[in-house]
Short mmCIF file of C-alpha atoms in Angstrom, two decimals:
data_model
loop_
_atom_site.label_atom_id
_atom_site.label_comp_id
_atom_site.label_asym_id
_atom_site.label_seq_id
_atom_site.Cartn_x
_atom_site.Cartn_y
_atom_site.Cartn_z
CA MET A 186 132.96 192.87 284.92
CA SER A 187 130.16 192.17 287.31
CA GLU A 188 129.17 188.65 288.26
CA PRO A 189 126.07 187.36 286.53
CA ARG A 190 123.10 187.68 288.87
CA PRO A 191 122.13 184.28 290.34
CA ARG A 192 118.90 182.79 289.01
CA ARG A 193 116.10 183.16 291.54
CA ALA A 194 113.52 180.40 292.04
CA ALA A 195 110.01 181.77 291.70
CA VAL A 196 106.68 180.10 292.40
CA THR A 197 104.44 180.76 289.42
CA GLY A 198 101.71 178.19 289.95
CA VAL A 199 99.99 176.56 292.93
CA GLY A 200 97.67 173.53 292.85
CA VAL A 201 96.03 172.14 295.98
CA ILE A 202 93.79 169.12 296.52
CA ALA A 203 93.04 169.10 300.24
CA PRO A 204 90.47 167.77 302.73
CA ASN A 205 88.98 171.28 302.93
CA GLY A 206 88.85 171.85 299.16
CA ALA A 207 89.74 170.09 295.91
CA SER A 208 90.94 173.30 294.25
CA THR A 209 93.33 176.04 295.33
CA GLU A 210 90.45 178.52 295.61
CA THR A 211 88.27 176.39 297.85
CA PHE A 212 91.32 175.37 299.92
CA TRP A 213 92.10 179.02 300.57
CA LYS A 214 88.50 180.01 301.26
CA SER A 215 88.13 177.22 303.85
CA THR A 216 91.62 177.85 305.27
CA LYS A 217 91.12 181.57 305.84
CA GLU A 218 87.67 180.95 307.35
CA GLY A 219 89.25 178.43 309.73
CA ILE A 220 86.78 175.71 308.77
CA CYS A 221 87.49 172.34 310.33
CA ALA A 222 87.32 169.57 307.71
CA LEU A 223 88.37 166.80 310.10
CA ASP A 224 85.83 164.03 310.24
CA ARG A 225 85.18 160.48 311.32
CA VAL A 226 86.99 158.04 309.01
CA THR A 227 84.46 156.51 306.62
CA ARG A 228 86.73 154.83 304.06
CA ASP A 229 85.85 151.15 303.40
CA GLY A 230 87.69 148.73 305.61
CA CYS A 231 88.86 151.44 308.02
CA GLU A 232 85.85 151.94 310.28
CA HIS A 233 86.86 149.33 312.85
CA LEU A 234 90.39 150.69 313.37
CA PRO A 235 91.26 152.70 316.49
CA LEU A 236 92.19 155.69 314.34
CA ARG A 237 88.84 157.49 314.29
CA VAL A 238 89.43 160.95 312.85
CA ALA A 239 91.27 162.06 309.71
CA GLY A 240 91.30 164.68 307.00
CA GLN A 241 89.71 162.99 303.98
CA VAL A 242 89.49 164.51 300.51
CA ARG A 243 85.82 164.23 299.59
CA ASP A 244 85.21 166.35 296.49
CA PHE A 245 87.94 165.09 294.17
CA ASP A 246 86.70 162.84 291.36
CA PRO A 247 89.82 161.16 289.87
CA SER A 248 87.93 159.88 286.83
CA ALA A 249 86.90 163.41 285.89
CA ALA A 250 90.46 164.75 286.26
CA ILE A 251 92.69 161.92 284.98
CA GLU A 252 92.60 159.80 281.79
CA GLY A 253 91.59 156.12 282.18
CA ASN A 254 94.95 154.69 281.19
CA PHE A 255 96.72 156.74 283.91
CA LEU A 256 94.04 155.92 286.49
CA VAL A 257 94.32 152.12 286.26
CA GLN A 258 98.05 152.10 286.74
CA THR A 259 98.27 154.47 289.71
CA ASP A 260 97.35 154.73 293.36
CA ARG A 261 95.22 157.47 294.92
CA PHE A 262 98.34 159.40 296.04
CA THR A 263 99.39 159.68 292.40
CA HIS A 264 95.86 160.68 291.35
CA PHE A 265 96.23 163.62 293.78
CA ALA A 266 99.67 164.40 292.39
CA MET A 267 98.57 164.41 288.73
CA GLY A 268 95.47 166.43 289.58
CA ALA A 269 97.37 168.99 291.68
CA ALA A 270 100.10 169.23 289.01
CA ASP A 271 97.42 170.09 286.41
CA LEU A 272 96.02 172.78 288.70
CA ALA A 273 99.50 174.27 289.29
CA LEU A 274 100.46 174.20 285.62
CA ASP A 275 97.13 175.80 284.61
CA ASP A 276 97.68 178.44 287.29
CA ALA A 277 101.17 179.11 285.85
CA GLN A 278 99.70 179.27 282.32
CA LEU A 279 102.08 176.51 281.27
CA HIS A 280 100.12 174.49 278.74
CA ARG A 281 101.16 171.60 276.56
CA SER A 282 101.32 173.92 273.57
CA GLY A 283 104.20 175.67 275.35
CA THR A 284 106.02 172.82 277.10
CA ASP A 285 105.85 170.32 274.21
CA GLY A 286 108.30 172.50 272.29
CA ALA A 287 110.90 172.42 275.10
CA PRO A 288 110.38 169.14 276.96
CA PHE A 289 113.88 169.11 278.49
CA SER A 290 113.32 172.47 280.18
CA VAL A 291 110.69 171.04 282.56
CA GLY A 292 111.45 168.57 285.36
CA VAL A 293 109.51 167.02 288.25
CA VAL A 294 110.37 166.57 291.95
CA THR A 295 108.02 164.97 294.46
CA ALA A 296 108.26 163.66 297.99
CA ALA A 297 106.13 160.91 299.48
CA GLY A 298 106.14 159.20 302.81
CA SER A 299 104.31 155.96 302.18
CA GLY A 300 103.57 155.56 298.47
CA GLY A 301 100.56 153.70 297.10
CA GLY A 302 99.37 151.60 300.02
CA GLU A 303 95.83 151.11 298.77
CA PHE A 304 96.94 149.84 295.35
CA GLY A 305 99.56 147.60 296.90
CA GLN A 306 97.10 146.12 299.35
CA ARG A 307 94.61 145.29 296.57
CA GLU A 308 97.24 143.42 294.55
CA LEU A 309 98.58 141.57 297.59
CA GLN A 310 95.04 140.50 298.41
CA GLN A 311 94.86 139.04 294.89
CA LEU A 312 98.15 137.24 295.50
CA TRP A 313 96.97 135.54 298.68
CA SER A 314 93.37 134.89 297.70
CA LYS A 315 93.79 133.79 294.05
CA GLY A 316 97.50 133.34 293.39
CA ARG A 317 100.44 135.04 291.71
CA ARG A 318 98.88 135.04 288.25
CA TYR A 319 96.27 137.46 289.49
CA VAL A 320 98.72 140.21 290.48
CA GLY A 321 98.59 142.91 287.84
CA PRO A 322 101.80 144.20 286.24
CA TYR A 323 101.19 147.78 287.43
CA GLN A 324 101.90 146.59 290.97
CA SER A 325 105.54 146.95 289.89
CA ILE A 326 105.24 150.73 289.71
CA ALA A 327 102.07 151.97 291.42
CA TRP A 328 102.86 151.53 295.09
CA PHE A 329 106.42 152.76 294.83
CA TYR A 330 106.81 156.20 296.40
CA ALA A 331 108.52 157.43 293.21
CA ALA A 332 105.40 156.77 291.11
CA SER A 333 104.06 160.33 291.16
CA THR A 334 107.23 161.92 289.74
CA GLY A 335 107.32 159.35 286.93
CA GLN A 336 103.65 159.58 286.04
CA ILE A 337 103.53 163.40 285.98
CA SER A 338 106.59 163.38 283.75
CA ILE A 339 105.14 160.76 281.34
CA ARG A 340 101.63 162.22 281.27
CA ARG A 341 102.78 165.79 280.53
CA GLY A 342 105.79 164.85 278.41
CA PHE A 343 108.34 166.48 280.71
CA LYS A 344 111.90 165.31 280.09
CA GLY A 345 113.94 167.62 282.33
CA PRO A 346 115.64 166.48 285.55
CA CYS A 347 113.27 164.31 287.60
CA SER A 348 113.75 163.08 291.13
CA VAL A 349 112.10 161.91 294.32
CA VAL A 350 112.95 163.03 297.81
CA ALA A 351 112.59 160.39 300.51
CA ALA A 352 113.18 162.28 303.72
CA ASP A 353 110.29 161.83 306.13
CA GLU A 354 107.51 164.42 306.37
CA ALA A 355 109.96 167.30 306.19
CA GLY A 356 110.93 165.90 302.78
CA GLY A 357 108.02 167.93 301.39
CA LEU A 358 110.03 171.10 302.03
CA ASP A 359 113.24 169.42 300.87
CA ALA A 360 111.54 168.67 297.53
CA LEU A 361 110.88 172.39 297.09
CA ALA A 362 114.49 173.18 297.98
CA HIS A 363 115.62 170.57 295.46
CA ALA A 364 113.43 172.22 292.84
CA ALA A 365 114.86 175.63 293.63
CA ARG A 366 118.42 174.31 293.27
CA ALA A 367 117.60 172.69 289.93
CA VAL A 368 116.22 176.00 288.72
CA ARG A 369 119.30 177.88 289.93
CA ARG A 370 121.48 175.37 288.11
CA GLY A 371 119.77 176.03 284.81
CA THR A 372 116.46 174.17 284.44
CA ASP A 373 113.68 176.58 283.55
CA VAL A 374 110.78 174.86 285.28
CA ILE A 375 110.35 172.21 287.97
CA VAL A 376 106.93 170.90 288.94
CA ALA A 377 107.43 170.15 292.63
CA GLY A 378 105.38 169.02 295.57
CA ALA A 379 104.01 166.18 297.63
CA THR A 380 100.73 164.27 297.94
CA GLU A 381 99.76 161.38 300.17
CA ALA A 382 96.90 158.90 300.50
CA PRO A 383 97.30 157.27 303.91
CA ILE A 384 93.60 156.74 304.59
CA ALA A 385 93.29 153.10 303.50
CA PRO A 386 93.25 149.94 305.62
CA TYR A 387 96.84 148.75 305.21
CA SER A 388 98.24 152.29 305.40
CA MET A 389 96.17 153.04 308.49
CA VAL A 390 97.43 149.91 310.25
CA CYS A 391 101.00 151.05 309.50
CA GLN A 392 100.30 154.32 311.30
CA LEU A 393 98.81 152.71 314.40
CA GLY A 394 102.30 152.11 315.68
CA TYR A 395 103.03 155.85 315.92
CA GLU A 396 102.67 156.90 319.53
CA GLU A 397 102.17 160.48 318.32
CA LEU A 398 98.92 159.53 316.52
CA SER A 399 95.69 160.85 317.99
CA THR A 400 93.00 158.23 318.63
CA VAL A 401 90.48 160.71 320.01
CA ASP A 402 87.14 160.25 318.26
CA ASP A 403 85.79 163.82 318.42
CA PRO A 404 86.90 165.76 315.30
CA ALA A 405 86.87 169.04 317.24
CA ARG A 406 89.14 167.67 319.96
CA ALA A 407 91.40 165.20 318.18
CA TYR A 408 94.15 167.60 317.06
CA ARG A 409 94.90 170.56 319.31
CA PRO A 410 98.60 171.40 319.32
CA PHE A 411 100.06 174.06 321.64
CA THR A 412 97.30 173.50 324.22
CA SER A 413 97.24 171.51 327.45
CA ALA A 414 94.72 169.22 325.71
CA ALA A 415 97.23 168.22 322.99
CA CYS A 416 96.74 164.51 322.35
CA GLY A 417 98.67 163.80 319.17
CA PHE A 418 98.09 164.49 315.48
CA VAL A 419 95.40 163.53 312.99
CA PRO A 420 96.52 162.25 309.56
CA ALA A 421 95.34 163.68 306.25
CA GLU A 422 95.36 162.87 302.56
CA GLY A 423 95.76 165.11 299.53
CA GLY A 424 98.54 167.61 298.99
CA ALA A 425 99.87 170.33 296.75
CA MET A 426 102.11 170.81 293.73
CA VAL A 427 103.74 174.07 292.75
CA VAL A 428 105.46 175.31 289.63
CA VAL A 429 108.97 176.49 290.46
CA GLU A 430 110.47 178.55 287.70
CA ALA A 431 113.51 180.67 286.99
CA GLU A 432 112.30 184.18 287.72
CA GLU A 433 113.68 185.62 284.50
CA ALA A 434 112.13 182.88 282.37
CA ALA A 435 108.82 183.49 284.13
CA ARG A 436 108.90 187.24 283.62
CA GLU A 437 109.96 186.80 280.00
CA ARG A 438 106.85 184.79 279.20
CA GLY A 439 104.69 187.20 281.20
CA ALA A 440 103.88 184.81 284.02
CA ARG A 441 102.88 186.06 287.44
CA VAL A 442 105.56 185.52 290.09
CA ARG A 443 103.54 184.50 293.13
CA ALA A 444 106.42 184.01 295.57
CA HIS A 445 110.14 183.28 295.83
CA LEU A 446 111.73 180.22 297.39
CA ALA A 447 114.36 182.25 299.21
CA GLY A 448 116.02 179.88 301.69
CA HIS A 449 115.93 176.37 303.07
CA ALA A 450 117.86 174.15 305.43
CA ALA A 451 117.34 170.69 306.92
CA THR A 452 118.68 168.81 309.93
CA PHE A 453 118.17 165.42 311.54
CA THR A 454 117.75 164.69 315.24
CA GLY A 455 116.38 161.13 315.45
CA ALA A 456 113.00 159.41 315.50
CA SER A 457 110.54 160.75 318.11
CA ARG A 458 113.32 162.58 319.93
CA TRP A 459 111.20 165.66 320.29
CA GLU A 460 113.35 167.29 322.98
CA GLU A 461 116.31 167.22 320.59
CA SER A 462 114.18 168.47 317.69
CA ALA A 463 114.24 171.92 319.31
CA GLU A 464 117.92 172.39 318.54
CA GLY A 465 117.59 170.70 315.13
CA LEU A 466 114.64 172.81 314.06
CA ALA A 467 116.28 176.02 315.32
CA GLN A 468 119.40 175.15 313.32
CA ALA A 469 117.26 174.55 310.21
CA VAL A 470 115.62 177.96 310.67
CA ARG A 471 119.03 179.67 311.02
CA GLY A 472 120.24 177.94 307.88
CA ALA A 473 117.14 178.93 305.91
CA LEU A 474 117.40 182.56 307.08
CA ALA A 475 121.07 182.65 306.14
CA GLU A 476 120.43 181.33 302.65
CA ALA A 477 117.60 183.82 302.20
CA ASP A 478 119.80 186.62 303.55
CA CYS A 479 116.89 187.35 305.90
CA ALA A 480 117.00 188.81 309.42
CA PRO A 481 114.74 187.16 312.04
CA GLU A 482 112.72 190.42 312.31
CA GLU A 483 111.79 190.19 308.64
CA ILE A 484 109.69 187.05 309.21
CA ASP A 485 106.05 188.14 309.17
CA VAL A 486 104.44 184.75 309.87
CA VAL A 487 105.48 181.26 310.92
CA PHE A 488 103.57 178.22 309.68
CA ALA A 489 104.27 175.84 312.51
CA ASP A 490 104.85 172.09 312.32
CA ALA A 491 102.37 171.74 315.22
CA LEU A 492 102.65 168.05 315.97
CA GLY A 493 100.21 168.17 318.88
CA VAL A 494 102.42 166.19 321.27
CA PRO A 495 103.20 168.33 324.38
CA GLN A 496 106.94 167.60 324.32
CA ALA A 497 107.13 168.29 320.56
CA ASP A 498 105.08 171.48 320.81
CA ARG A 499 107.34 172.70 323.61
CA ALA A 500 110.38 171.94 321.45
CA GLU A 501 108.94 173.83 318.52
CA ALA A 502 108.13 176.89 320.62
CA ARG A 503 111.69 176.79 321.94
CA ALA A 504 113.11 176.44 318.42
CA ILE A 505 111.17 179.50 317.25
CA ALA A 506 112.39 181.50 320.28
CA ASP A 507 115.99 180.33 319.89
CA ALA A 508 116.18 180.99 316.16
CA LEU A 509 114.20 184.23 315.99
CA GLY A 510 115.18 185.70 319.38
CA ALA A 511 112.80 188.23 320.91
CA HIS A 512 110.93 188.36 317.59
CA GLY A 513 109.94 184.73 318.20
CA THR A 514 107.37 185.66 320.84
CA ARG A 515 105.96 188.53 318.77
CA VAL A 516 105.70 187.04 315.28
CA PRO A 517 102.28 185.62 314.38
CA VAL A 518 102.37 181.82 314.27
CA THR A 519 99.68 179.71 312.66
CA ALA A 520 98.88 176.04 312.04
CA PRO A 521 95.96 175.75 309.60
CA LYS A 522 96.64 172.01 309.49
CA THR A 523 94.56 171.61 312.68
CA GLY A 524 91.56 172.03 310.37
CA ILE A 525 92.65 169.51 307.71
CA GLY A 526 95.04 167.14 309.44
CA ARG A 527 98.67 166.36 308.91
CA GLY A 528 99.34 165.03 305.42
CA TYR A 529 102.81 163.67 306.16
CA CYS A 530 105.06 164.95 303.27
CA ALA A 531 102.07 166.82 301.89
CA ALA A 532 101.57 168.80 305.12
CA PRO A 533 104.38 171.32 304.55
CA LEU A 534 103.26 171.64 300.90
CA MET A 535 99.73 172.60 301.92
CA ASP A 536 101.35 175.03 304.41
CA THR A 537 103.54 176.45 301.64
CA ALA A 538 100.46 176.95 299.44
CA ALA A 539 98.69 178.67 302.36
CA ALA A 540 101.77 180.86 302.96
CA VAL A 541 101.81 182.00 299.31
CA LEU A 542 98.12 182.83 299.52
CA ALA A 543 98.54 184.55 302.91
CA MET A 544 101.22 186.83 301.37
CA GLU A 545 99.00 187.63 298.39
CA HIS A 546 95.89 188.35 300.47
CA GLY A 547 97.57 190.02 303.44
CA LEU A 548 95.72 187.61 305.68
CA ILE A 549 97.08 185.06 308.16
CA PRO A 550 94.72 182.09 308.37
CA PRO A 551 93.78 180.81 311.85
CA THR A 552 94.44 177.56 313.69
CA PRO A 553 91.04 175.80 313.91
CA ASN A 554 89.95 174.08 317.15
CA VAL A 555 92.85 175.58 319.11
CA PHE A 556 92.28 177.96 322.03
CA ASP A 557 94.12 178.64 325.31
CA ILE A 558 97.71 178.34 324.17
CA CYS A 559 100.07 177.09 326.85
CA HIS A 560 103.28 178.33 325.16
CA ASP A 561 104.83 181.75 324.71
CA LEU A 562 103.70 182.07 321.09
CA ASP A 563 101.42 184.53 319.33
CA LEU A 564 99.32 181.77 317.78
CA VAL A 565 96.60 183.05 315.40
CA THR A 566 93.37 181.45 316.59
CA GLY A 567 89.66 182.01 316.05
CA ARG A 568 89.67 184.10 312.91
CA ALA A 569 92.15 185.16 310.25
CA ARG A 570 94.35 188.14 311.05
CA ALA A 571 94.95 190.92 308.52
CA ALA A 572 98.69 191.66 308.21
CA GLU A 573 101.19 192.73 305.63
CA VAL A 574 103.06 189.49 304.93
CA ARG A 575 106.22 189.94 302.91
CA THR A 576 108.16 186.96 304.22
CA ALA A 577 106.88 183.62 305.58
CA LEU A 578 108.66 180.81 307.40
CA VAL A 579 107.32 177.26 306.99
CA LEU A 580 108.43 174.59 309.47
CA SER A 581 108.20 170.81 309.20
CA ARG A 582 109.34 167.88 311.26
CA GLY A 583 109.07 164.21 310.54
CA LEU A 584 108.25 161.40 312.94
CA MET A 585 111.51 159.81 311.94
CA GLY A 586 113.57 162.86 312.94
CA SER A 587 113.90 165.20 309.96
CA ASN A 588 113.58 168.96 310.56
CA SER A 589 113.25 171.47 307.74
CA ALA A 590 112.61 175.18 307.36
CA LEU A 591 111.71 177.17 304.26
CA VAL A 592 111.72 180.95 303.83
CA LEU A 593 109.28 182.31 301.23
CA ARG A 594 109.29 185.88 299.97
CA HIS A 595 106.42 187.78 298.45
CA GLY A 596 106.29 187.63 294.64
CA ALA A 597 106.80 191.36 294.25
CA THR A 598 110.06 191.27 296.23
CA ASP A 599 112.93 192.86 294.33
CA ALA A 600 116.06 190.81 293.73
CA SER A 601 118.41 193.52 294.98
CA PRO A 602 117.59 194.39 298.60
CA MET B 86 82.91 132.03 276.17
CA THR B 87 83.98 131.22 272.65
CA ASP B 88 87.25 129.52 271.85
CA ARG B 89 88.42 132.50 269.83
CA ILE B 90 89.09 135.94 271.22
CA THR B 91 87.04 138.51 269.40
CA VAL B 92 87.74 142.24 268.95
CA GLU B 93 84.85 142.87 271.35
CA GLU B 94 86.50 140.82 274.07
CA LEU B 95 89.85 142.50 273.44
CA ALA B 96 88.19 145.92 273.72
CA GLU B 97 86.68 144.92 277.07
CA LEU B 98 90.03 143.56 278.29
CA MET B 99 91.83 146.72 277.25
CA LYS B 100 89.35 148.82 279.22
CA LYS B 101 89.72 146.63 282.29
CA CYS B 102 93.49 146.12 282.26
CA THR B 103 94.81 149.35 280.76
CA GLY B 104 92.01 151.88 281.20
CA VAL B 105 91.99 152.59 277.44
CA THR B 106 88.56 152.91 275.82
CA VAL B 107 88.50 151.80 272.19
CA THR B 108 85.78 150.55 269.87
CA PRO B 109 85.88 147.05 268.35
CA GLU B 110 85.82 148.70 264.92
CA GLU B 111 88.95 150.65 265.69
CA LEU B 112 90.65 147.47 266.94
CA SER B 113 89.81 145.67 263.69
CA ARG B 114 91.68 148.15 261.57
CA GLU B 115 95.00 146.84 260.42
CA GLU B 116 96.89 150.07 260.98
CA THR B 117 95.76 150.57 264.59
CA ALA B 118 98.79 150.25 266.91
CA PHE B 119 98.86 149.70 270.67
CA GLU B 120 101.25 152.60 271.12
CA THR B 121 98.94 155.14 269.51
CA LEU B 122 96.04 153.80 271.62
CA GLY B 123 98.10 154.48 274.77
CA VAL B 124 98.66 150.83 275.70
CA ASP B 125 102.18 150.32 277.03
CA SER B 126 104.12 147.09 277.49
CA LEU B 127 102.96 146.64 281.08
CA GLY B 128 99.38 147.07 279.94
CA LEU B 129 99.77 144.43 277.26
CA LEU B 130 101.35 142.14 279.84
CA GLY B 131 98.27 142.63 282.00
CA ILE B 132 95.99 141.64 279.10
CA VAL B 133 98.04 138.51 278.45
CA GLY B 134 97.87 137.56 282.15
CA GLU B 135 94.10 138.06 282.19
CA LEU B 136 93.67 135.88 279.07
CA GLU B 137 95.80 133.13 280.54
CA ASN B 138 93.67 133.13 283.68
CA ARG B 139 90.42 133.11 281.69
CA TYR B 140 91.40 130.34 279.26
CA GLY B 141 93.65 128.40 281.62
CA THR B 142 96.37 128.15 279.03
CA PRO B 143 99.70 129.88 278.49
CA MET B 144 99.89 132.45 275.67
CA PRO B 145 102.85 132.65 273.29
CA THR B 146 105.63 134.85 274.71
CA ASP B 147 105.62 136.92 271.55
CA ALA B 148 102.02 138.03 272.28
CA GLU B 149 103.10 140.71 274.75
CA ARG B 150 105.48 142.15 272.13
CA SER B 151 102.77 142.64 269.53
CA LYS B 152 102.68 146.08 267.93
CA THR B 153 99.07 145.97 266.80
CA PRO B 154 95.80 144.46 268.07
CA ARG B 155 95.51 142.52 264.78
CA GLN B 156 98.94 140.89 265.32
CA PHE B 157 98.06 140.19 268.93
CA LEU B 158 94.70 138.49 268.08
CA ASP B 159 96.34 136.36 265.38
CA LEU B 160 98.97 135.13 267.84
CA VAL B 161 96.71 134.38 270.79
CA ASN B 162 93.97 132.83 268.62
CA SER B 163 96.39 130.49 266.88
CA ALA B 164 97.66 129.45 270.29
CA LEU B 165 94.10 128.82 271.48
CA MET B 166 93.28 126.82 268.33
CA ALA B 167 96.42 124.73 268.72
CA GLY B 168 95.56 124.01 272.34
CA ALA B 169 91.96 123.08 271.58
#
């Protein structure tokens, strides 16, 4: 008797709310055009801070996308999460009429780096200016980093396994891996992803302590990884949610399989120890390739972490070379995040969304604002590059030392190689 | 401000504290329940807190456990009358 074939984790829906577009379509259009959406920070209470440039989401109207009762009890990062989850579920053709009949078959996994800083600040201001009786009860849930998982689950009536990954920026990829494992273990659908809203006064002050943060005030020059002008990273808000589904369940209901989550691995090498991150990231790549049963030569594009700190960029280039061998200097590498900023946990999710779209369109988006690479990498700059992309590698590192790698396969990839 | 809380004031409080839009007429109906309106226990707690701040008097602890707006108004208004 043959072993039952393992369940494969498919991506059937993608929802993006990003600084360069508040829908998956506009995100992709801006991303492939290499449009830079970085801009001077204009959010109230932030203008005087030494962090001048960020990726801000400008065309998302929460009150048009989310019901009033969910809006008042949640922070902006959860507004993004609920909005992106709706986009992903619509894309996957998973409507309430379908999920209401099987609530335990759908779960939620999110990752978040900082939670609801803006909401928390507002309530704490009430506490200190008026007193404890003026702190609203939703303070107890809104600023917690787990809020988005809970609110998506409540709002859509999902009662399957729910969890939150707290693992630094790379936790965004770990959340996808967690979703894939849940699907392999028997849950039909997991709504997974990460969103962040770090562009608010208190949250911005928290970031000022990061020595990797760029304080350059020219949007075109503030975030230029892999160049000799690298001066740190620019933060971003927004993020992406995806629908991860058992491939067979997806095919049975006639859903389009957009990609497969084929392999993932994570390592830890310590906060801001960028030199050591080379070995950690290389090891994560090897682990992800092994799980995906993928040879280095099969990787058609690398979505780089691209921190924009010379030592970290050097380490990433070395990790790619060490893990992929000679292929590492030939494979196209891209970092579209230079046009939208680094959304902490949401950054690798927006990269994952871009990777899925790159595979579908046969087009590798460019790295805006970056020219004159000073590393031995084939970085895609200037304009998008046409290429057959069957397999993509997404890399992510966190400021606190997490390194993760995710291998994605094209949706049309057959299960038996 | 009157010394009794009207359905109009409750509707306004619900909008502010819980984000739920409801007409005073709907609130007056006996069968209308907080749960079906989408007001959860934390939301009701927020309404109680707001009322206590406005009127400067504690509300009965049972108020936040009310199932319906009618029950809620009866409780808080009898407390306000007693305190007056």
